[in-house]
Coordinates of N, CA and C in Angstrom, one line a residue:
X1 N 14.9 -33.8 22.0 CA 16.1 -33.2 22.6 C 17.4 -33.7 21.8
X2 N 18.3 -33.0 21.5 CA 19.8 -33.4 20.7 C 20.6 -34.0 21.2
X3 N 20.9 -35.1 20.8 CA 22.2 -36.1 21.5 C 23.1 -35.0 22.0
X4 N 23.5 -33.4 21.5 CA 24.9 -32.9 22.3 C 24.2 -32.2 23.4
X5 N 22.7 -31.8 23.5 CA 21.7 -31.7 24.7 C 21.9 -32.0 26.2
X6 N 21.7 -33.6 25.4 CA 21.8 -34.7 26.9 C 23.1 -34.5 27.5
X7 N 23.4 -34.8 26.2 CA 25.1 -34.9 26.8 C 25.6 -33.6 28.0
X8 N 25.0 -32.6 27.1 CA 25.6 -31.7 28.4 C 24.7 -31.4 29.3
X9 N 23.5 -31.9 29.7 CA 22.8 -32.2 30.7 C 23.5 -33.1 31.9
X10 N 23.7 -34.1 30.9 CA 24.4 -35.4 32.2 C 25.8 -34.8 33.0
X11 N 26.4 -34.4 31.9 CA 28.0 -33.2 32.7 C 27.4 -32.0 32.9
X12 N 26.3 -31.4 33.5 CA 26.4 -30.5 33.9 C 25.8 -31.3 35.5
X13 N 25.0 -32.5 35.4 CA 24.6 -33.1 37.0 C 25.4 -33.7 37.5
X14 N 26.5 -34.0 36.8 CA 27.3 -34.7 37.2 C 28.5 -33.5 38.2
X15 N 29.0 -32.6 37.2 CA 29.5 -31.5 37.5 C 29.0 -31.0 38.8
X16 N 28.0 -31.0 39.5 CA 27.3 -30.2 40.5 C 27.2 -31.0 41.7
X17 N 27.3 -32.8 41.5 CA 27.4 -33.5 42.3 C 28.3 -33.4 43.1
X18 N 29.5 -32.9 41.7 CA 30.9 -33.1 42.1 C 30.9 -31.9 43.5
X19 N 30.3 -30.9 43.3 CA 30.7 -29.8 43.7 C 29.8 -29.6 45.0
X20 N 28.7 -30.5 45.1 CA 28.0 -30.5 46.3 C 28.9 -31.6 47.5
X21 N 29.9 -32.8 47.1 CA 30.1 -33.7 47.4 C 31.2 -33.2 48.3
X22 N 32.2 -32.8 47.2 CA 33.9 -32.1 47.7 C 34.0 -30.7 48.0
X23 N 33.7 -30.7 49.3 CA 34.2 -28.9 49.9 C 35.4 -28.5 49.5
X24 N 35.0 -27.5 49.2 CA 36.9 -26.7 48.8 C 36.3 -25.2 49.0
X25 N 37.8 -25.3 50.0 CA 38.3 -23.8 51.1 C 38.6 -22.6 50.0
X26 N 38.4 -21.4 50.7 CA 39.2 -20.3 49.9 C 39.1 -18.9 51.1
X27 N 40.2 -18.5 50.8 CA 40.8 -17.8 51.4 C 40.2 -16.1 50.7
X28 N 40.1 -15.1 51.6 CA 40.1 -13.5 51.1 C 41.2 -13.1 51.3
X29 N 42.1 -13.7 51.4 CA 43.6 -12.8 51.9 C 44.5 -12.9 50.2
X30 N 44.1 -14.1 49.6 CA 45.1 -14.2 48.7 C 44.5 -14.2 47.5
X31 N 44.9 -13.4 46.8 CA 44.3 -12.8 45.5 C 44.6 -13.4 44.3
X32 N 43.9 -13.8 43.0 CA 44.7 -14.2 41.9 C 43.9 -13.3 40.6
X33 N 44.9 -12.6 40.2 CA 44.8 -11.5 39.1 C 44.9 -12.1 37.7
X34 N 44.4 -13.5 37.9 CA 44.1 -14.0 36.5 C 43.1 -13.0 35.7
X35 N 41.9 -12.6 36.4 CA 41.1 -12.5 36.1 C 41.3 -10.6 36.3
X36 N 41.5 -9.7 35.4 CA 41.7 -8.2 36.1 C 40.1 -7.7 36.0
X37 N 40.1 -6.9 37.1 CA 39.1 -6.0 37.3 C 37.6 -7.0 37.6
X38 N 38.1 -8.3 38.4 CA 36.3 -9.0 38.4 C 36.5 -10.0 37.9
X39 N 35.4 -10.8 37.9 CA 34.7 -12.1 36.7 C 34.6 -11.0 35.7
X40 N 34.6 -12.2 34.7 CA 34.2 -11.5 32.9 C 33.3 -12.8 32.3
X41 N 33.2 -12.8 31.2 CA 32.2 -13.7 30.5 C 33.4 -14.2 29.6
X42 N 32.8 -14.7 29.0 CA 34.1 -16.3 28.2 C 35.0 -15.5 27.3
X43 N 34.4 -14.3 26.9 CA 35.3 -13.5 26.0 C 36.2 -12.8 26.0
X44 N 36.2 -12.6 27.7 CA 37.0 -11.4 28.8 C 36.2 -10.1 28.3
X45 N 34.9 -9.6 27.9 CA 35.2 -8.8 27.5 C 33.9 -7.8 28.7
X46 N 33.3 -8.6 29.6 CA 32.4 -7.7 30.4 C 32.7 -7.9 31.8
X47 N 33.1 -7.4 32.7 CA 33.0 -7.5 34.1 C 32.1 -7.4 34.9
X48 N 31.8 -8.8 36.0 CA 30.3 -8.7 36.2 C 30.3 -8.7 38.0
X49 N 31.2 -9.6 38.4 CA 31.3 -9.4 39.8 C 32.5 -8.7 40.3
X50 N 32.8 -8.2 41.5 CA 34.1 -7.6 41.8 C 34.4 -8.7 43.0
X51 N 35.4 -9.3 42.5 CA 35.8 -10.8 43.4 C 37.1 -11.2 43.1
X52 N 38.0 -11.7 43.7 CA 39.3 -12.6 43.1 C 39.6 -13.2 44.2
X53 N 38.5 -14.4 45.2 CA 39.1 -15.1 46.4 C 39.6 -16.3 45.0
X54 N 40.7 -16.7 45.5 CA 41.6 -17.3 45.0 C 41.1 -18.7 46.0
X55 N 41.6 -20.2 45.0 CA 40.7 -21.3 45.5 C 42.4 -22.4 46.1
X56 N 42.2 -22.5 47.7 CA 43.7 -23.0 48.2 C 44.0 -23.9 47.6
X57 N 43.6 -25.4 47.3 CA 43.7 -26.6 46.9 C 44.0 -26.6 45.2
X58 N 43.7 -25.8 44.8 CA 43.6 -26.0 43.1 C 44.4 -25.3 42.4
X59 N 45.1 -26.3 41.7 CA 46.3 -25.5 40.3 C 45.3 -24.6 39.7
X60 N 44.2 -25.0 39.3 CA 43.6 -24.2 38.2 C 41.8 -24.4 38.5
X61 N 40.9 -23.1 38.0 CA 39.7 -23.2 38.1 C 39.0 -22.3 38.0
X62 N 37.8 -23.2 37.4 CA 36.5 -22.0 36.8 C 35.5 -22.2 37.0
X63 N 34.6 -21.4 37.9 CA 33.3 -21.6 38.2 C 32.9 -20.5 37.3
X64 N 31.8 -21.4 36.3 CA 31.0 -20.7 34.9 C 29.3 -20.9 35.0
X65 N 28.4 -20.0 35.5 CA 27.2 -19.9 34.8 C 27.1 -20.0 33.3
X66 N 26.6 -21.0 33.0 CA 25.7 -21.1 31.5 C 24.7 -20.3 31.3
X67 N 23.9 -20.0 31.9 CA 22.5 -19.4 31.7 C 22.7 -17.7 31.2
X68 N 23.7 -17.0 31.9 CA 24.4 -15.7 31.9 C 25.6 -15.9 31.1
X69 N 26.2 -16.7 30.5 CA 27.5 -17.2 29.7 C 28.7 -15.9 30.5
X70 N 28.4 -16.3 32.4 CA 29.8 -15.1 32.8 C 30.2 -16.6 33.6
X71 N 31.6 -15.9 34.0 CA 32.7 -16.4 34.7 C 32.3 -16.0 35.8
X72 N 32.0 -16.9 37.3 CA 31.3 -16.2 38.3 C 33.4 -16.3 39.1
X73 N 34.0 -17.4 39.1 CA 35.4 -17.1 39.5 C 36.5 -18.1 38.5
X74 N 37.6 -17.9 38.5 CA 38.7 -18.1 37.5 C 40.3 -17.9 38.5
X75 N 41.0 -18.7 38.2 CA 42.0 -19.2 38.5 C 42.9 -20.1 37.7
X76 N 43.7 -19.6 37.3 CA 44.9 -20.3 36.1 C 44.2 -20.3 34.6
X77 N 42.7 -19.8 34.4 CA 41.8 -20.4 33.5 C 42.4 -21.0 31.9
X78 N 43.6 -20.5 31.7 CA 43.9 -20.6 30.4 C 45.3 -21.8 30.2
X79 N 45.8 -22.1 32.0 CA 46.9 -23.1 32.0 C 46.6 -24.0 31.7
X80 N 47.0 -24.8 30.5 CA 47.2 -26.4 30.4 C 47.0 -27.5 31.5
X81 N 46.1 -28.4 31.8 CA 46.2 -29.1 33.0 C 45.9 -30.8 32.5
X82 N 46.6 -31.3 33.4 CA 45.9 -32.9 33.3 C 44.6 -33.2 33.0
X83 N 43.6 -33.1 32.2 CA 42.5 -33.5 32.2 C 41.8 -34.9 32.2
X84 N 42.8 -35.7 32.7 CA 42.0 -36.9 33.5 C 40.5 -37.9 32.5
X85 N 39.7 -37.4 33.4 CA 38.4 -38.5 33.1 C 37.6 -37.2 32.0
X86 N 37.7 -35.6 32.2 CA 36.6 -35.1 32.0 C 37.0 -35.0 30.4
X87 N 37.7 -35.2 30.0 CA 38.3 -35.6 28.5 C 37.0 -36.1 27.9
X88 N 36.4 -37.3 28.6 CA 35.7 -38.0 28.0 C 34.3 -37.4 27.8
X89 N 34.0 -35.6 28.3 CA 32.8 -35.5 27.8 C 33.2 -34.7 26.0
X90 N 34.2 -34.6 25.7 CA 34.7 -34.3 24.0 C 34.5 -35.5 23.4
X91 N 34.9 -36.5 24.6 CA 34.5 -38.1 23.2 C 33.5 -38.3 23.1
X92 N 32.1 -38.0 24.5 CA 30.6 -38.1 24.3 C 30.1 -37.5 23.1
X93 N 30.9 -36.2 22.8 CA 29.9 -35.1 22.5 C 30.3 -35.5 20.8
X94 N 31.8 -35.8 20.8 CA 32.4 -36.4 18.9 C 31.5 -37.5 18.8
X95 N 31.3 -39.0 19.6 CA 30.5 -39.9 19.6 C 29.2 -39.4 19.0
X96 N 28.3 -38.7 19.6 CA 27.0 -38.5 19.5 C 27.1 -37.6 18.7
X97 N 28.1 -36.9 17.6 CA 27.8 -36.7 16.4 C 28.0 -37.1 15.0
X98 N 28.9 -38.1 15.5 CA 29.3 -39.4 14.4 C 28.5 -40.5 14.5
X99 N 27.8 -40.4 15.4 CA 27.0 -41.8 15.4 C 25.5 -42.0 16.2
X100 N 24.6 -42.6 15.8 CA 23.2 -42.7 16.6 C 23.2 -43.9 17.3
X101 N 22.3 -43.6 18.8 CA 22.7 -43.7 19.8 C 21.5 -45.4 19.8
X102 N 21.3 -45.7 18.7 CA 20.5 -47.1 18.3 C 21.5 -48.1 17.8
X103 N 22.6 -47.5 17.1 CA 24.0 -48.4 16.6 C 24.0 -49.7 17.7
X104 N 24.5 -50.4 17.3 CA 25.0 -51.8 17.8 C 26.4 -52.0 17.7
X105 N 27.3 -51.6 18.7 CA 28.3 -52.0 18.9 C 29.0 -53.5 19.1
X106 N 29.9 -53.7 18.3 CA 30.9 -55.4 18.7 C 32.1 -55.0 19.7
X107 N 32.2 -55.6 20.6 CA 33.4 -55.6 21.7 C 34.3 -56.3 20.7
X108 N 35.7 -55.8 20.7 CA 36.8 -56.6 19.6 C 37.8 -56.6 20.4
X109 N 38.9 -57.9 20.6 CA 39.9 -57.7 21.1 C 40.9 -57.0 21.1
X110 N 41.0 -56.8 19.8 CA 42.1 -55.7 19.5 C 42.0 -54.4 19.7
X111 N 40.5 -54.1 19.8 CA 40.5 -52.8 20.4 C 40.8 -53.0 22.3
X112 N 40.2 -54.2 22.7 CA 40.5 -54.1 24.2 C 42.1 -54.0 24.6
X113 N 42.9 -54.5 24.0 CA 44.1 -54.8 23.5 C 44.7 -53.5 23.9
X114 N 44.2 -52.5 23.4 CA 45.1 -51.2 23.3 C 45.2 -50.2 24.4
X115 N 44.4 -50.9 25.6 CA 44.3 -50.4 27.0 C 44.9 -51.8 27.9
X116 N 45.4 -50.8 29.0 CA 46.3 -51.7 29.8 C 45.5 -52.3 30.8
X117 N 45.6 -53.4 31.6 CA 44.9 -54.2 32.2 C 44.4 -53.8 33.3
X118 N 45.2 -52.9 33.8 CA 44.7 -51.8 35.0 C 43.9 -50.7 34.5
X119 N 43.8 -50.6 33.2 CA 42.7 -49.1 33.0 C 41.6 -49.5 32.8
X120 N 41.4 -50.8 32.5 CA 40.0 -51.4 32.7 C 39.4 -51.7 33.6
X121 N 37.8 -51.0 33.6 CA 37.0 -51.2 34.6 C 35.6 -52.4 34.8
X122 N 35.5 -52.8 33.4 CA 34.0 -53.5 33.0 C 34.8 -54.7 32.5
X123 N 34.1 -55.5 32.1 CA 33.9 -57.4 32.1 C 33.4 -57.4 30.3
X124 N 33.7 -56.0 29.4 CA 34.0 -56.5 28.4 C 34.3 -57.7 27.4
X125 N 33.7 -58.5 26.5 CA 34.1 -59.6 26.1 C 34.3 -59.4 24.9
X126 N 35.3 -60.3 23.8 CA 35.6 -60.3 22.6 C 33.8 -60.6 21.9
X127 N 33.6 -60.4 20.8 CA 32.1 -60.8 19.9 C 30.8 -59.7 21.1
X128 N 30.9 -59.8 22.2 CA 29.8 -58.9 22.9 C 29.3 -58.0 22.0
X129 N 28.0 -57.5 21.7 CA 27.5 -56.5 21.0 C 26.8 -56.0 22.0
X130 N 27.0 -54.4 22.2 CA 26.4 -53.2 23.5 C 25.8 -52.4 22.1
X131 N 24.7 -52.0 22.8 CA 24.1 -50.5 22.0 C 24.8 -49.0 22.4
X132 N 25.1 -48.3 21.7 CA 26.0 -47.3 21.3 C 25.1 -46.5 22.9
X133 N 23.7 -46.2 23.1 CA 23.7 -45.6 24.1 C 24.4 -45.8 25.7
X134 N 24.6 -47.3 25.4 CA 24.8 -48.0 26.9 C 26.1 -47.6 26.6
X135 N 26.6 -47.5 25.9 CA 28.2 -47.1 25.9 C 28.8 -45.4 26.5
X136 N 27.6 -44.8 25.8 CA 27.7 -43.5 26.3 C 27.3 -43.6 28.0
X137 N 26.6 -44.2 28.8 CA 26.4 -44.2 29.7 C 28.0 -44.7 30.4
X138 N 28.6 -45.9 29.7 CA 29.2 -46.3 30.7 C 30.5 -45.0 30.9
X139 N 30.8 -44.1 29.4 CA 31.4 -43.4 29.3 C 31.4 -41.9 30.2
X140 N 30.1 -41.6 30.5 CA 29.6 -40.4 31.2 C 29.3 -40.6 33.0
X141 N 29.1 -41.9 32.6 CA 28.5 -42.4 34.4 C 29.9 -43.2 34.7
X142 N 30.2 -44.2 34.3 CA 31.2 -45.1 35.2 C 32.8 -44.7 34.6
X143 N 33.0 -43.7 34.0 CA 34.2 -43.1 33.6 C 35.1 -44.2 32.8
X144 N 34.2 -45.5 31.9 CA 34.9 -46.3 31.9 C 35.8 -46.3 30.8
X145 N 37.3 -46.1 30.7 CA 38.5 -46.2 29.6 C 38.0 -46.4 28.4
X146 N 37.4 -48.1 28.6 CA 37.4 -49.1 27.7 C 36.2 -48.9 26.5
X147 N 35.1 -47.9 27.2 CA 34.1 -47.7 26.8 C 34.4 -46.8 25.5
X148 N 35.0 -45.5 26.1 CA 35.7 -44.8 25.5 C 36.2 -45.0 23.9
X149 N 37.4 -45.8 24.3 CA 38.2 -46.0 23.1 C 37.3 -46.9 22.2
X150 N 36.6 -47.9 23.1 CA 35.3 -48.6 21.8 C 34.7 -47.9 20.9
X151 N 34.3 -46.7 21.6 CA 33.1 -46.0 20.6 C 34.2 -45.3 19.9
X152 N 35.2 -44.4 20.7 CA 36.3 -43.8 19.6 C 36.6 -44.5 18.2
X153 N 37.0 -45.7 18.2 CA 36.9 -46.7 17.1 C 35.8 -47.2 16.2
X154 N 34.6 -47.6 17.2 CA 33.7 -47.7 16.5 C 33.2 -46.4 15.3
X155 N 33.8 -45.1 16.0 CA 33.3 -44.3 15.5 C 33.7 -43.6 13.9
X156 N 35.1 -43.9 14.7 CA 36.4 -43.4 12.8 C 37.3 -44.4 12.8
X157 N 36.8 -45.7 13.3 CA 38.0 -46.7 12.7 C 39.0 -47.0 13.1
X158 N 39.4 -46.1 13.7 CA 40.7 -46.3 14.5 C 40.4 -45.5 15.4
X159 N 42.0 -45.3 16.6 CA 41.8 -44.4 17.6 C 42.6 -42.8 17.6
X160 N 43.4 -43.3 16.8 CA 44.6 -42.5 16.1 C 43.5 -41.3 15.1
X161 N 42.5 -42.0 14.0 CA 41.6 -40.9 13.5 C 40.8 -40.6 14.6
X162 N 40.2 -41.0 15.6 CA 39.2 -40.2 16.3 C 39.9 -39.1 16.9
X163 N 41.1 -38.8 17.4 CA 41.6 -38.1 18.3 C 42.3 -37.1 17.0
X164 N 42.5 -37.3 15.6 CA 42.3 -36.2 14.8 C 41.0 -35.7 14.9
X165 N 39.7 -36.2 15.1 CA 39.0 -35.7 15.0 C 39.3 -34.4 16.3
X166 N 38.9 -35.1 17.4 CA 39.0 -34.6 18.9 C 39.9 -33.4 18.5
X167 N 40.7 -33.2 18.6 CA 41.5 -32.1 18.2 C 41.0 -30.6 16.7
X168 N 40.5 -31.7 15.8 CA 40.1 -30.7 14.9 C 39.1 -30.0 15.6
X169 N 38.1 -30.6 16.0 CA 36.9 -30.3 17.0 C 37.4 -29.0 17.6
X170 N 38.8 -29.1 18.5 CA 38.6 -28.4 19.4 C 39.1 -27.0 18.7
X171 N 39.5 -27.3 18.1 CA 39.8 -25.7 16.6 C 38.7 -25.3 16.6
X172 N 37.8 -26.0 16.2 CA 36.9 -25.4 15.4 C 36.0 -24.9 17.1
X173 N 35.5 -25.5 18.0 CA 35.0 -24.5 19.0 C 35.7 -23.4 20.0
X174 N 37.1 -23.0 19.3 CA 38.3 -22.3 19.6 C 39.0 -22.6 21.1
X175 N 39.6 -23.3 21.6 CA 39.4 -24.0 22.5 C 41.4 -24.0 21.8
X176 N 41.9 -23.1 23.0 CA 43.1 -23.1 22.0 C 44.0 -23.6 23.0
X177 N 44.0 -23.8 24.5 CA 44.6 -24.5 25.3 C 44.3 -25.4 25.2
X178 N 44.0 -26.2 24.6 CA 43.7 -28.1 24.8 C 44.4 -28.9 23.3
X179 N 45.2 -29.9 24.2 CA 45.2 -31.1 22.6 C 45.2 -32.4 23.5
X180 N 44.7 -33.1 22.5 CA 44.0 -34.2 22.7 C 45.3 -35.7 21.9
X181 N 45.3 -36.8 23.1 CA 46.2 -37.7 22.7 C 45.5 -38.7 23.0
X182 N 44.4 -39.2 23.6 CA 43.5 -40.4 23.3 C 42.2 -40.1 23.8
X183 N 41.1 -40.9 23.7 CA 39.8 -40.1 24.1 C 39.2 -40.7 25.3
X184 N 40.0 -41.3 25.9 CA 40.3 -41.6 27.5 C 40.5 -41.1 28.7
X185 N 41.5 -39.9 28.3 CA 42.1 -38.9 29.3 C 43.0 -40.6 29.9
X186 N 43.9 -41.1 29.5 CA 44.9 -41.7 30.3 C 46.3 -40.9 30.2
X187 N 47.0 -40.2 31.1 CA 47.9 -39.5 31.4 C 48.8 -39.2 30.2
X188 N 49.1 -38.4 29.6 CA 50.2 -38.3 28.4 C 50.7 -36.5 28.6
X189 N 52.1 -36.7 29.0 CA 52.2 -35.2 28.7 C 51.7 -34.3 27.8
X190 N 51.1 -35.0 26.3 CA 50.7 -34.1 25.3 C 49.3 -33.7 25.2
X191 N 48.5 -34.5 26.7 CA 47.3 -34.3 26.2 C 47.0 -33.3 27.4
X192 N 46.1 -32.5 27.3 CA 46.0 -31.5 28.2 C 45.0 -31.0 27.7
X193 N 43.8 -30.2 28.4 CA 42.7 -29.1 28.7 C 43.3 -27.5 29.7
X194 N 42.6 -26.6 29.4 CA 42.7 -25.4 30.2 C 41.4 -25.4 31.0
X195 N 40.6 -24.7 32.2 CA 39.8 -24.6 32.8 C 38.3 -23.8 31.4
X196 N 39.4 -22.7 31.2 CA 38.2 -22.1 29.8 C 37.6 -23.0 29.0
X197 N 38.6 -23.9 28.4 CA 38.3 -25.1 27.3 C 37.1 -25.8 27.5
X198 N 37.1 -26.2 29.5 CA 36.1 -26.9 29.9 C 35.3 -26.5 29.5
X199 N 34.9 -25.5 29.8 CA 33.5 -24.5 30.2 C 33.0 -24.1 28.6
X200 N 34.1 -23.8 27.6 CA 33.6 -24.2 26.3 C 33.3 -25.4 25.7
X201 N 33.5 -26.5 26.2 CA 33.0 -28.0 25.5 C 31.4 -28.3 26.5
X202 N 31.3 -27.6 27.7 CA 30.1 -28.0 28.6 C 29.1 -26.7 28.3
X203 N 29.5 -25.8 27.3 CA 28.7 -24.7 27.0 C 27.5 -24.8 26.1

């Protein structure tokens, strides 16, 4: 199976956790015409269901079958949003093509250094060597910052080049609502995902 396989194996169980865990309400009264004429597929170009319940709680959202590559519902799909933790499945997916998942990682201070004391979650130590897969785990399972930027570095040296990467990336899988400002998802007005973008990086 292919390291970008797994990868979107684990965010797609993870994803479904999410959605088995946290109920969210929607209303038939209130319509959102993001979407004209139905769901469509990623391309806008086929209309599959005739739907537009609009979701109360949420700036923005996309429930996407993979299997059918359609949009089952859509809401703001193309707005710019906070993308938080799920950032980090673009660092899994750059990780796991820059690098094999047997690598031996060194914990370095200076990289610990460049996260603030509150965004760390793990017991990290300066000289520590982790194998690059335990890294991806702690990145995909425990959402951990620190994990993140390690492999981001470990990967192109700095963190400044991996997030050229992250961005060239997202050109190239056309992904034209999103830019990317660390591979953390720690808050920056410049960094931002659209709901589409998601559903193209977990595609």
């Amino acid at each position: 199976m292919k390291k970008s396989e797994l990868i979107r194996r684990i965010f797609c169980g993870l994803l479904t956790l999410i959605l088995v865990v946290v109920p969210v309400s929607a209303s038939e009264t209130e319509i959102d015409l993001s979407i004209t004429q139905g769901s469509r597929t990623l391309d806008g170009k086929i209309p599959l269901l005739d739907t537009a319940e609009e979701l109360n709680e949420a700036n923005a959202a996309l429930l996407y079958d993979i299997q059918t590559d359609s949009i089952i519902f859509g809401k703001n799909m193309d707005e710019p949003q906070n993308p938080a933790g799920i950032v980090k499945i673009m660092t899994a997916l750059l990780v796991a093509e820059k690098c094999s998942m047997d690598e031996k990682v060194t914990i370095r201070q200076d990289v610990l250094d460049l996260l603030s004391s509150g965004s760390r979650s793990l017991d990290f130590q300066d000289g520590e060597i982790i194998p690059m897969v335990d890294l991806m785990y702690c990145i995909l399972v425990e959402a951990a910052n620190e994990a993140a930027v390690i492999a981001a570095v470990h990967a192109c040296g700095t963190e400044e080049a991996f997030v050229e990467e992250m961005n060239r990336q997202a050109r190239a899988l056309g992904m034209t609502g999103s830019h990317f400002t660390n591979p953390d998802g720690y808050h920056d007005p410049e960094h931002y995902m659209c709901p589409r973008d998601v559903a193209l990086v977990g595609s």
